[in-house]
Each structure stands twice: as C-alpha cells, then as structure tokens.
Amino acid sequence: MPGLLRGVARTAVIAGTATSVSNRVSRRQAGRWAQQDAQRTQSAPAAPPPTSLPPEDEMSNKIAQLKDLGDLKSQGVLSQSEFEAQKARILAS
C-alpha cells in the first residue's frame, strides 16, 4: 500500500506542476500577443483621407446613377416611391 500511495502522490505533484507551468506559459503568451497588437495599432499608418472626384466626374457619376435608377423603374423593379427615395439620396450626396 505505501508504494501505491507514493505513486498516486507523485502523479498528483507532476500533474499540478504541469498545470501550473501550462497556465504560466499561456499567460505569458497572451501578454506578448497583447503587446504585439498594441505595437501594431500604434505603428499602423493612418488611412489617407478619401479623395473627392472632380466636379465634372462627380456630376457624370450622378447622371449615370440616375439613368440606371430610371432603367430599374421602367423595368418595374422599383416602385415610384422607391425611385423617388433613391433619386433624393443620389442628388443629396
């Protein structure tokens, strides 16, 4: 019986040590990953401001959208109220 008890105790100590080491490694890795993520977000360049189209390109883009919208209405895809709402959205932008 003493040999069996010694074997069980040894297994418990080994399992406890392995669990402790595993938890410590996991915490260390999580800390490193968090630090790397923080460095990436700090060193990432800011996105460039959106470029606006020249007025003539912007107008031709709106005209093309309105033509497409009119085609959808004539095909019966859009109702009159949907057409008006989308037209107002395009003209307001």
PDB file of N, CA and C in Angstrom:
ATOM      1  N   MET A   1       0.798  -1.186   0.000  1.00  0.00           N
ATOM      2  CA  MET A   1       0.000   0.000   0.000  1.00  0.00           C
ATOM      3  C   MET A   1       0.850   1.263   0.000  1.00  0.00           C
ATOM      4  N   PRO A   2       1.968   1.348   0.725  1.00  0.00           N
ATOM      5  CA  PRO A   2       2.770   2.569   0.706  1.00  0.00           C
ATOM      6  C   PRO A   2       3.307   2.880  -0.696  1.00  0.00           C
ATOM      7  N   GLY A   3       3.612   1.867  -1.494  1.00  0.00           N
ATOM      8  CA  GLY A   3       4.110   2.109  -2.844  1.00  0.00           C
ATOM      9  C   GLY A   3       3.025   2.712  -3.730  1.00  0.00           C
ATOM     10  N   LEU A   4       1.810   2.243  -3.561  1.00  0.00           N
ATOM     11  CA  LEU A   4       0.682   2.770  -4.337  1.00  0.00           C
ATOM     12  C   LEU A   4       0.410   4.219  -3.964  1.00  0.00           C
ATOM     13  N   LEU A   5       0.454   4.516  -2.679  1.00  0.00           N
ATOM     14  CA  LEU A   5       0.222   5.881  -2.213  1.00  0.00           C
ATOM     15  C   LEU A   5       1.309   6.824  -2.722  1.00  0.00           C
ATOM     16  N   ARG A   6       2.549   6.335  -2.736  1.00  0.00           N
ATOM     17  CA  ARG A   6       3.661   7.147  -3.233  1.00  0.00           C
ATOM     18  C   ARG A   6       3.481   7.433  -4.729  1.00  0.00           C
ATOM     19  N   GLY A   7       3.023   6.454  -5.488  1.00  0.00           N
ATOM     20  CA  GLY A   7       2.803   6.633  -6.925  1.00  0.00           C
ATOM     21  C   GLY A   7       1.687   7.628  -7.206  1.00  0.00           C
ATOM     22  N   VAL A   8       0.604   7.553  -6.432  1.00  0.00           N
ATOM     23  CA  VAL A   8      -0.501   8.489  -6.593  1.00  0.00           C
ATOM     24  C   VAL A   8      -0.046   9.906  -6.235  1.00  0.00           C
ATOM     25  N   ALA A   9       0.727  10.038  -5.168  1.00  0.00           N
ATOM     26  CA  ALA A   9       1.211  11.352  -4.742  1.00  0.00           C
ATOM     27  C   ALA A   9       2.141  11.939  -5.805  1.00  0.00           C
ATOM     28  N   ARG A  10       3.029  11.099  -6.350  1.00  0.00           N
ATOM     29  CA  ARG A  10       3.948  11.565  -7.385  1.00  0.00           C
ATOM     30  C   ARG A  10       3.168  12.040  -8.619  1.00  0.00           C
ATOM     31  N   THR A  11       2.151  11.292  -9.022  1.00  0.00           N
ATOM     32  CA  THR A  11       1.328  11.674 -10.178  1.00  0.00           C
ATOM     33  C   THR A  11       0.619  12.997  -9.920  1.00  0.00           C
ATOM     34  N   ALA A  12       0.123  13.175  -8.706  1.00  0.00           N
ATOM     35  CA  ALA A  12      -0.568  14.423  -8.368  1.00  0.00           C
ATOM     36  C   ALA A  12       0.389  15.611  -8.425  1.00  0.00           C
ATOM     37  N   VAL A  13       1.599  15.429  -7.926  1.00  0.00           N
ATOM     38  CA  VAL A  13       2.586  16.516  -7.948  1.00  0.00           C
ATOM     39  C   VAL A  13       2.962  16.854  -9.387  1.00  0.00           C
ATOM     40  N   ILE A  14       3.180  15.840 -10.205  1.00  0.00           N
ATOM     41  CA  ILE A  14       3.562  16.065 -11.603  1.00  0.00           C
ATOM     42  C   ILE A  14       2.424  16.763 -12.350  1.00  0.00           C
ATOM     43  N   ALA A  15       1.200  16.303 -12.143  1.00  0.00           N
ATOM     44  CA  ALA A  15       0.054  16.922 -12.824  1.00  0.00           C
ATOM     45  C   ALA A  15      -0.121  18.376 -12.380  1.00  0.00           C
ATOM     46  N   GLY A  16       0.031  18.637 -11.103  1.00  0.00           N
ATOM     47  CA  GLY A  16      -0.097  20.003 -10.591  1.00  0.00           C
ATOM     48  C   GLY A  16       0.985  20.914 -11.147  1.00  0.00           C
ATOM     49  N   THR A  17       2.213  20.394 -11.232  1.00  0.00           N
ATOM     50  CA  THR A  17       3.315  21.178 -11.790  1.00  0.00           C
ATOM     51  C   THR A  17       3.075  21.469 -13.264  1.00  0.00           C
ATOM     52  N   ALA A  18       2.620  20.466 -13.996  1.00  0.00           N
ATOM     53  CA  ALA A  18       2.362  20.648 -15.425  1.00  0.00           C
ATOM     54  C   ALA A  18       1.264  21.686 -15.646  1.00  0.00           C
ATOM     55  N   THR A  19       0.226  21.644 -14.838  1.00  0.00           N
ATOM     56  CA  THR A  19      -0.861  22.607 -14.955  1.00  0.00           C
ATOM     57  C   THR A  19      -0.358  24.017 -14.653  1.00  0.00           C
ATOM     58  N   SER A  20       0.436  24.159 -13.625  1.00  0.00           N
ATOM     59  CA  SER A  20       0.971  25.456 -13.252  1.00  0.00           C
ATOM     60  C   SER A  20       1.858  26.034 -14.350  1.00  0.00           C
ATOM     61  N   VAL A  21       2.735  25.202 -14.902  1.00  0.00           N
ATOM     62  CA  VAL A  21       3.617  25.651 -15.980  1.00  0.00           C
ATOM     63  C   VAL A  21       2.806  26.019 -17.216  1.00  0.00           C
ATOM     64  N   SER A  22       1.816  25.215 -17.550  1.00  0.00           N
ATOM     65  CA  SER A  22       0.985  25.480 -18.717  1.00  0.00           C
ATOM     66  C   SER A  22       0.248  26.806 -18.574  1.00  0.00           C
ATOM     67  N   ASN A  23      -0.302  27.062 -17.393  1.00  0.00           N
ATOM     68  CA  ASN A  23      -1.014  28.324 -17.163  1.00  0.00           C
ATOM     69  C   ASN A  23      -0.066  29.514 -17.255  1.00  0.00           C
ATOM     70  N   ARG A  24       1.131  29.360 -16.719  1.00  0.00           N
ATOM     71  CA  ARG A  24       2.106  30.442 -16.759  1.00  0.00           C
ATOM     72  C   ARG A  24       2.512  30.748 -18.199  1.00  0.00           C
ATOM     73  N   VAL A  25       2.733  29.706 -18.995  1.00  0.00           N
ATOM     74  CA  VAL A  25       3.097  29.889 -20.403  1.00  0.00           C
ATOM     75  C   VAL A  25       1.949  30.563 -21.152  1.00  0.00           C
ATOM     76  N   SER A  26       0.727  30.148 -20.896  1.00  0.00           N
ATOM     77  CA  SER A  26      -0.427  30.747 -21.564  1.00  0.00           C
ATOM     78  C   SER A  26      -0.552  32.230 -21.231  1.00  0.00           C
ATOM     79  N   ARG A  27      -0.378  32.584 -19.980  1.00  0.00           N
ATOM     80  CA  ARG A  27      -0.459  33.983 -19.581  1.00  0.00           C
ATOM     81  C   ARG A  27       0.662  34.806 -20.226  1.00  0.00           C
ATOM     82  N   ARG A  28       1.862  34.237 -20.278  1.00  0.00           N
ATOM     83  CA  ARG A  28       2.985  34.936 -20.885  1.00  0.00           C
ATOM     84  C   ARG A  28       2.738  35.158 -22.374  1.00  0.00           C
ATOM     85  N   GLN A  29       2.248  34.135 -23.059  1.00  0.00           N
ATOM     86  CA  GLN A  29       1.962  34.278 -24.491  1.00  0.00           C
ATOM     87  C   GLN A  29       0.859  35.306 -24.730  1.00  0.00           C
ATOM     88  N   ALA A  30      -0.178  35.283 -23.913  1.00  0.00           N
ATOM     89  CA  ALA A  30      -1.266  36.244 -24.073  1.00  0.00           C
ATOM     90  C   ALA A  30      -0.744  37.663 -23.865  1.00  0.00           C
ATOM     91  N   GLY A  31       0.136  37.845 -22.905  1.00  0.00           N
ATOM     92  CA  GLY A  31       0.732  39.159 -22.674  1.00  0.00           C
ATOM     93  C   GLY A  31       1.569  39.617 -23.854  1.00  0.00           C
ATOM     94  N   ARG A  32       2.346  38.717 -24.411  1.00  0.00           N
ATOM     95  CA  ARG A  32       3.168  39.057 -25.580  1.00  0.00           C
ATOM     96  C   ARG A  32       2.291  39.410 -26.771  1.00  0.00           C
ATOM     97  N   TRP A  33       1.242  38.632 -27.004  1.00  0.00           N
ATOM     98  CA  TRP A  33       0.353  38.899 -28.134  1.00  0.00           C
ATOM     99  C   TRP A  33      -0.347  40.243 -27.959  1.00  0.00           C
ATOM    100  N   ALA A  34      -0.765  40.547 -26.745  1.00  0.00           N
ATOM    101  CA  ALA A  34      -1.411  41.832 -26.491  1.00  0.00           C
ATOM    102  C   ALA A  34      -0.432  42.974 -26.738  1.00  0.00           C
ATOM    103  N   GLN A  35       0.814  42.785 -26.331  1.00  0.00           N
ATOM    104  CA  GLN A  35       1.831  43.808 -26.546  1.00  0.00           C
ATOM    105  C   GLN A  35       2.102  43.989 -28.039  1.00  0.00           C
ATOM    106  N   GLN A  36       2.172  42.890 -28.791  1.00  0.00           N
ATOM    107  CA  GLN A  36       2.391  42.974 -30.233  1.00  0.00           C
ATOM    108  C   GLN A  36       1.224  43.673 -30.919  1.00  0.00           C
ATOM    109  N   ASP A  37       0.008  43.355 -30.502  1.00  0.00           N
ATOM    110  CA  ASP A  37      -1.169  44.011 -31.086  1.00  0.00           C
ATOM    111  C   ASP A  37      -1.147  45.514 -30.814  1.00  0.00           C
ATOM    112  N   ALA A  38      -0.756  45.882 -29.601  1.00  0.00           N
ATOM    113  CA  ALA A  38      -0.689  47.296 -29.249  1.00  0.00           C
ATOM    114  C   ALA A  38       0.366  48.008 -30.098  1.00  0.00           C
ATOM    115  N   GLN A  39       1.498  47.353 -30.320  1.00  0.00           N
ATOM    116  CA  GLN A  39       2.546  47.957 -31.150  1.00  0.00           C
ATOM    117  C   GLN A  39       2.078  48.098 -32.588  1.00  0.00           C
ATOM    118  N   ARG A  40       1.347  47.108 -33.097  1.00  0.00           N
ATOM    119  CA  ARG A  40       0.853  47.171 -34.468  1.00  0.00           C
ATOM    120  C   ARG A  40      -0.122  48.326 -34.646  1.00  0.00           C
ATOM    121  N   THR A  41      -1.012  48.500 -33.679  1.00  0.00           N
ATOM    122  CA  THR A  41      -2.004  49.570 -33.808  1.00  0.00           C
ATOM    123  C   THR A  41      -1.346  50.940 -33.683  1.00  0.00           C
ATOM    124  N   GLN A  42      -0.281  51.047 -32.899  1.00  0.00           N
ATOM    125  CA  GLN A  42       0.409  52.322 -32.754  1.00  0.00           C
ATOM    126  C   GLN A  42       1.243  52.638 -33.987  1.00  0.00           C
ATOM    127  N   SER A  43       1.828  51.621 -34.607  1.00  0.00           N
ATOM    128  CA  SER A  43       2.712  51.874 -35.741  1.00  0.00           C
ATOM    129  C   SER A  43       1.981  51.859 -37.074  1.00  0.00           C
ATOM    130  N   ALA A  44       0.702  51.482 -37.083  1.00  0.00           N
ATOM    131  CA  ALA A  44      -0.049  51.443 -38.336  1.00  0.00           C
ATOM    132  C   ALA A  44      -0.289  52.868 -38.821  1.00  0.00           C
ATOM    133  N   PRO A  45       0.017  53.133 -40.096  1.00  0.00           N
ATOM    134  CA  PRO A  45      -0.208  54.488 -40.600  1.00  0.00           C
ATOM    135  C   PRO A  45      -1.700  54.788 -40.696  1.00  0.00           C
ATOM    136  N   ALA A  46      -2.027  56.036 -40.517  1.00  0.00           N
ATOM    137  CA  ALA A  46      -3.424  56.444 -40.610  1.00  0.00           C
ATOM    138  C   ALA A  46      -3.885  56.325 -42.052  1.00  0.00           C
ATOM    139  N   ALA A  47      -5.131  56.008 -42.229  1.00  0.00           N
ATOM    140  CA  ALA A  47      -5.680  55.879 -43.576  1.00  0.00           C
ATOM    141  C   ALA A  47      -5.704  57.251 -44.235  1.00  0.00           C
ATOM    142  N   PRO A  48      -5.360  57.300 -45.509  1.00  0.00           N
ATOM    143  CA  PRO A  48      -5.382  58.604 -46.180  1.00  0.00           C
ATOM    144  C   PRO A  48      -6.808  59.114 -46.290  1.00  0.00           C
ATOM    145  N   PRO A  49      -6.971  60.410 -46.296  1.00  0.00           N
ATOM    146  CA  PRO A  49      -8.328  60.956 -46.397  1.00  0.00           C
ATOM    147  C   PRO A  49      -8.940  60.575 -47.734  1.00  0.00           C
ATOM    148  N   PRO A  50     -10.241  60.369 -47.765  1.00  0.00           N
ATOM    149  CA  PRO A  50     -10.873  59.987 -49.029  1.00  0.00           C
ATOM    150  C   PRO A  50     -10.728  61.106 -50.045  1.00  0.00           C
ATOM    151  N   THR A  51     -10.416  60.697 -51.235  1.00  0.00           N
ATOM    152  CA  THR A  51     -10.251  61.684 -52.293  1.00  0.00           C
ATOM    153  C   THR A  51     -11.610  61.951 -52.921  1.00  0.00           C
ATOM    154  N   SER A  52     -11.856  63.203 -53.200  1.00  0.00           N
ATOM    155  CA  SER A  52     -13.129  63.542 -53.836  1.00  0.00           C
ATOM    156  C   SER A  52     -12.906  63.621 -55.341  1.00  0.00           C
ATOM    157  N   LEU A  53     -13.939  63.312 -56.054  1.00  0.00           N
ATOM    158  CA  LEU A  53     -13.881  63.375 -57.504  1.00  0.00           C
ATOM    159  C   LEU A  53     -13.955  64.823 -57.955  1.00  0.00           C
ATOM    160  N   PRO A  54     -13.338  65.129 -59.094  1.00  0.00           N
ATOM    161  CA  PRO A  54     -13.532  66.473 -59.634  1.00  0.00           C
ATOM    162  C   PRO A  54     -15.014  66.692 -59.908  1.00  0.00           C
ATOM    163  N   PRO A  55     -15.473  67.941 -59.899  1.00  0.00           N
ATOM    164  CA  PRO A  55     -16.912  68.223 -60.062  1.00  0.00           C
ATOM    165  C   PRO A  55     -17.523  67.596 -61.307  1.00  0.00           C
ATOM    166  N   GLU A  56     -16.804  67.597 -62.433  1.00  0.00           N
ATOM    167  CA  GLU A  56     -17.389  67.031 -63.648  1.00  0.00           C
ATOM    168  C   GLU A  56     -17.517  65.514 -63.550  1.00  0.00           C
ATOM    169  N   ASP A  57     -16.539  64.843 -62.917  1.00  0.00           N
ATOM    170  CA  ASP A  57     -16.643  63.394 -62.738  1.00  0.00           C
ATOM    171  C   ASP A  57     -17.764  63.044 -61.765  1.00  0.00           C
ATOM    172  N   GLU A  58     -17.899  63.862 -60.725  1.00  0.00           N
ATOM    173  CA  GLU A  58     -18.946  63.623 -59.742  1.00  0.00           C
ATOM    174  C   GLU A  58     -20.331  63.766 -60.378  1.00  0.00           C
ATOM    175  N   MET A  59     -20.478  64.776 -61.216  1.00  0.00           N
ATOM    176  CA  MET A  59     -21.761  65.005 -61.874  1.00  0.00           C
ATOM    177  C   MET A  59     -22.064  63.879 -62.872  1.00  0.00           C
ATOM    178  N   SER A  60     -21.068  63.464 -63.634  1.00  0.00           N
ATOM    179  CA  SER A  60     -21.314  62.385 -64.592  1.00  0.00           C
ATOM    180  C   SER A  60     -21.618  61.074 -63.874  1.00  0.00           C
ATOM    181  N   ASN A  61     -21.027  60.884 -62.701  1.00  0.00           N
ATOM    182  CA  ASN A  61     -21.317  59.702 -61.897  1.00  0.00           C
ATOM    183  C   ASN A  61     -22.778  59.742 -61.426  1.00  0.00           C
ATOM    184  N   LYS A  62     -23.231  60.905 -60.969  1.00  0.00           N
ATOM    185  CA  LYS A  62     -24.623  61.046 -60.526  1.00  0.00           C
ATOM    186  C   LYS A  62     -25.592  60.821 -61.684  1.00  0.00           C
ATOM    187  N   ILE A  63     -25.243  61.355 -62.851  1.00  0.00           N
ATOM    188  CA  ILE A  63     -26.107  61.190 -64.014  1.00  0.00           C
ATOM    189  C   ILE A  63     -26.220  59.713 -64.396  1.00  0.00           C
ATOM    190  N   ALA A  64     -25.102  59.000 -64.344  1.00  0.00           N
ATOM    191  CA  ALA A  64     -25.117  57.571 -64.659  1.00  0.00           C
ATOM    192  C   ALA A  64     -25.971  56.800 -63.653  1.00  0.00           C
ATOM    193  N   GLN A  65     -25.855  57.164 -62.372  1.00  0.00           N
ATOM    194  CA  GLN A  65     -26.665  56.501 -61.348  1.00  0.00           C
ATOM    195  C   GLN A  65     -28.151  56.774 -61.571  1.00  0.00           C
ATOM    196  N   LEU A  66     -28.481  58.011 -61.926  1.00  0.00           N
ATOM    197  CA  LEU A  66     -29.886  58.361 -62.167  1.00  0.00           C
ATOM    198  C   LEU A  66     -30.434  57.631 -63.383  1.00  0.00           C
ATOM    199  N   LYS A  67     -29.614  57.468 -64.434  1.00  0.00           N
ATOM    200  CA  LYS A  67     -30.051  56.716 -65.613  1.00  0.00           C
ATOM    201  C   LYS A  67     -30.317  55.256 -65.262  1.00  0.00           C
ATOM    202  N   ASP A  68     -29.393  54.675 -64.471  1.00  0.00           N
ATOM    203  CA  ASP A  68     -29.592  53.285 -64.039  1.00  0.00           C
ATOM    204  C   ASP A  68     -30.863  53.160 -63.198  1.00  0.00           C
ATOM    205  N   LEU A  69     -31.079  54.148 -62.348  1.00  0.00           N
ATOM    206  CA  LEU A  69     -32.261  54.151 -61.498  1.00  0.00           C
ATOM    207  C   LEU A  69     -33.536  54.244 -62.353  1.00  0.00           C
ATOM    208  N   GLY A  70     -33.506  55.097 -63.379  1.00  0.00           N
ATOM    209  CA  GLY A  70     -34.648  55.221 -64.290  1.00  0.00           C
ATOM    210  C   GLY A  70     -34.902  53.925 -65.048  1.00  0.00           C
ATOM    211  N   ASP A  71     -33.825  53.241 -65.444  1.00  0.00           N
ATOM    212  CA  ASP A  71     -33.981  51.951 -66.122  1.00  0.00           C
ATOM    213  C   ASP A  71     -34.645  50.924 -65.201  1.00  0.00           C
ATOM    214  N   LEU A  72     -34.230  50.901 -63.946  1.00  0.00           N
ATOM    215  CA  LEU A  72     -34.827  49.962 -62.994  1.00  0.00           C
ATOM    216  C   LEU A  72     -36.305  50.259 -62.789  1.00  0.00           C
ATOM    217  N   LYS A  73     -36.660  51.544 -62.759  1.00  0.00           N
ATOM    218  CA  LYS A  73     -38.060  51.910 -62.583  1.00  0.00           C
ATOM    219  C   LYS A  73     -38.874  51.509 -63.819  1.00  0.00           C
ATOM    220  N   SER A  74     -38.313  51.753 -65.002  1.00  0.00           N
ATOM    221  CA  SER A  74     -39.050  51.403 -66.226  1.00  0.00           C
ATOM    222  C   SER A  74     -39.203  49.895 -66.403  1.00  0.00           C
ATOM    223  N   GLN A  75     -38.279  49.133 -65.821  1.00  0.00           N
ATOM    224  CA  GLN A  75     -38.383  47.669 -65.882  1.00  0.00           C
ATOM    225  C   GLN A  75     -39.346  47.133 -64.830  1.00  0.00           C
ATOM    226  N   GLY A  76     -39.781  47.979 -63.935  1.00  0.00           N
ATOM    227  CA  GLY A  76     -40.716  47.551 -62.898  1.00  0.00           C
ATOM    228  C   GLY A  76     -40.044  47.005 -61.649  1.00  0.00           C
ATOM    229  N   VAL A  77     -38.728  47.141 -61.567  1.00  0.00           N
ATOM    230  CA  VAL A  77     -38.005  46.655 -60.396  1.00  0.00           C
ATOM    231  C   VAL A  77     -38.257  47.565 -59.198  1.00  0.00           C
ATOM    232  N   LEU A  78     -38.327  48.876 -59.457  1.00  0.00           N
ATOM    233  CA  LEU A  78     -38.571  49.845 -58.385  1.00  0.00           C
ATOM    234  C   LEU A  78     -39.960  50.450 -58.513  1.00  0.00           C
ATOM    235  N   SER A  79     -40.566  50.690 -57.373  1.00  0.00           N
ATOM    236  CA  SER A  79     -41.847  51.407 -57.372  1.00  0.00           C
ATOM    237  C   SER A  79     -41.566  52.912 -57.446  1.00  0.00           C
ATOM    238  N   GLN A  80     -42.604  53.692 -57.635  1.00  0.00           N
ATOM    239  CA  GLN A  80     -42.433  55.146 -57.734  1.00  0.00           C
ATOM    240  C   GLN A  80     -41.833  55.719 -56.452  1.00  0.00           C
ATOM    241  N   SER A  81     -42.307  55.246 -55.299  1.00  0.00           N
ATOM    242  CA  SER A  81     -41.792  55.774 -54.027  1.00  0.00           C
ATOM    243  C   SER A  81     -40.333  55.366 -53.812  1.00  0.00           C
ATOM    244  N   GLU A  82     -39.976  54.131 -54.178  1.00  0.00           N
ATOM    245  CA  GLU A  82     -38.574  53.697 -54.060  1.00  0.00           C
ATOM    246  C   GLU A  82     -37.682  54.520 -54.993  1.00  0.00           C
ATOM    247  N   PHE A  83     -38.189  54.767 -56.208  1.00  0.00           N
ATOM    248  CA  PHE A  83     -37.447  55.560 -57.177  1.00  0.00           C
ATOM    249  C   PHE A  83     -37.188  56.962 -56.632  1.00  0.00           C
ATOM    250  N   GLU A  84     -38.217  57.584 -56.073  1.00  0.00           N
ATOM    251  CA  GLU A  84     -38.079  58.944 -55.539  1.00  0.00           C
ATOM    252  C   GLU A  84     -37.094  58.984 -54.371  1.00  0.00           C
ATOM    253  N   ALA A  85     -37.166  57.977 -53.503  1.00  0.00           N
ATOM    254  CA  ALA A  85     -36.269  57.938 -52.343  1.00  0.00           C
ATOM    255  C   ALA A  85     -34.814  57.792 -52.787  1.00  0.00           C
ATOM    256  N   GLN A  86     -34.555  56.910 -53.734  1.00  0.00           N
ATOM    257  CA  GLN A  86     -33.192  56.703 -54.212  1.00  0.00           C
ATOM    258  C   GLN A  86     -32.697  57.919 -54.993  1.00  0.00           C
ATOM    259  N   LYS A  87     -33.564  58.536 -55.755  1.00  0.00           N
ATOM    260  CA  LYS A  87     -33.201  59.735 -56.516  1.00  0.00           C
ATOM    261  C   LYS A  87     -32.801  60.848 -55.552  1.00  0.00           C
ATOM    262  N   ALA A  88     -33.565  61.021 -54.468  1.00  0.00           N
ATOM    263  CA  ALA A  88     -33.247  62.038 -53.487  1.00  0.00           C
ATOM    264  C   ALA A  88     -31.907  61.743 -52.810  1.00  0.00           C
ATOM    265  N   ARG A  89     -31.647  60.462 -52.541  1.00  0.00           N
ATOM    266  CA  ARG A  89     -30.378  60.082 -51.911  1.00  0.00           C
ATOM    267  C   ARG A  89     -29.202  60.412 -52.836  1.00  0.00           C
ATOM    268  N   ILE A  90     -29.332  60.097 -54.118  1.00  0.00           N
ATOM    269  CA  ILE A  90     -28.259  60.355 -55.080  1.00  0.00           C
ATOM    270  C   ILE A  90     -28.015  61.862 -55.213  1.00  0.00           C
ATOM    271  N   LEU A  91     -29.081  62.615 -55.342  1.00  0.00           N
ATOM    272  CA  LEU A  91     -28.926  64.069 -55.516  1.00  0.00           C
ATOM    273  C   LEU A  91     -28.399  64.750 -54.271  1.00  0.00           C
ATOM    274  N   ALA A  92     -28.673  64.190 -53.096  1.00  0.00           N
ATOM    275  CA  ALA A  92     -28.196  64.792 -51.842  1.00  0.00           C
ATOM    276  C   ALA A  92     -26.716  64.512 -51.602  1.00  0.00           C
ATOM    277  N   SER A  93     -26.184  63.481 -52.212  1.00  0.00           N
ATOM    278  CA  SER A  93     -24.768  63.154 -51.950  1.00  0.00           C
ATOM    279  C   SER A  93     -23.824  64.012 -52.732  1.00  0.00           C
TER     280      SER A  93
END
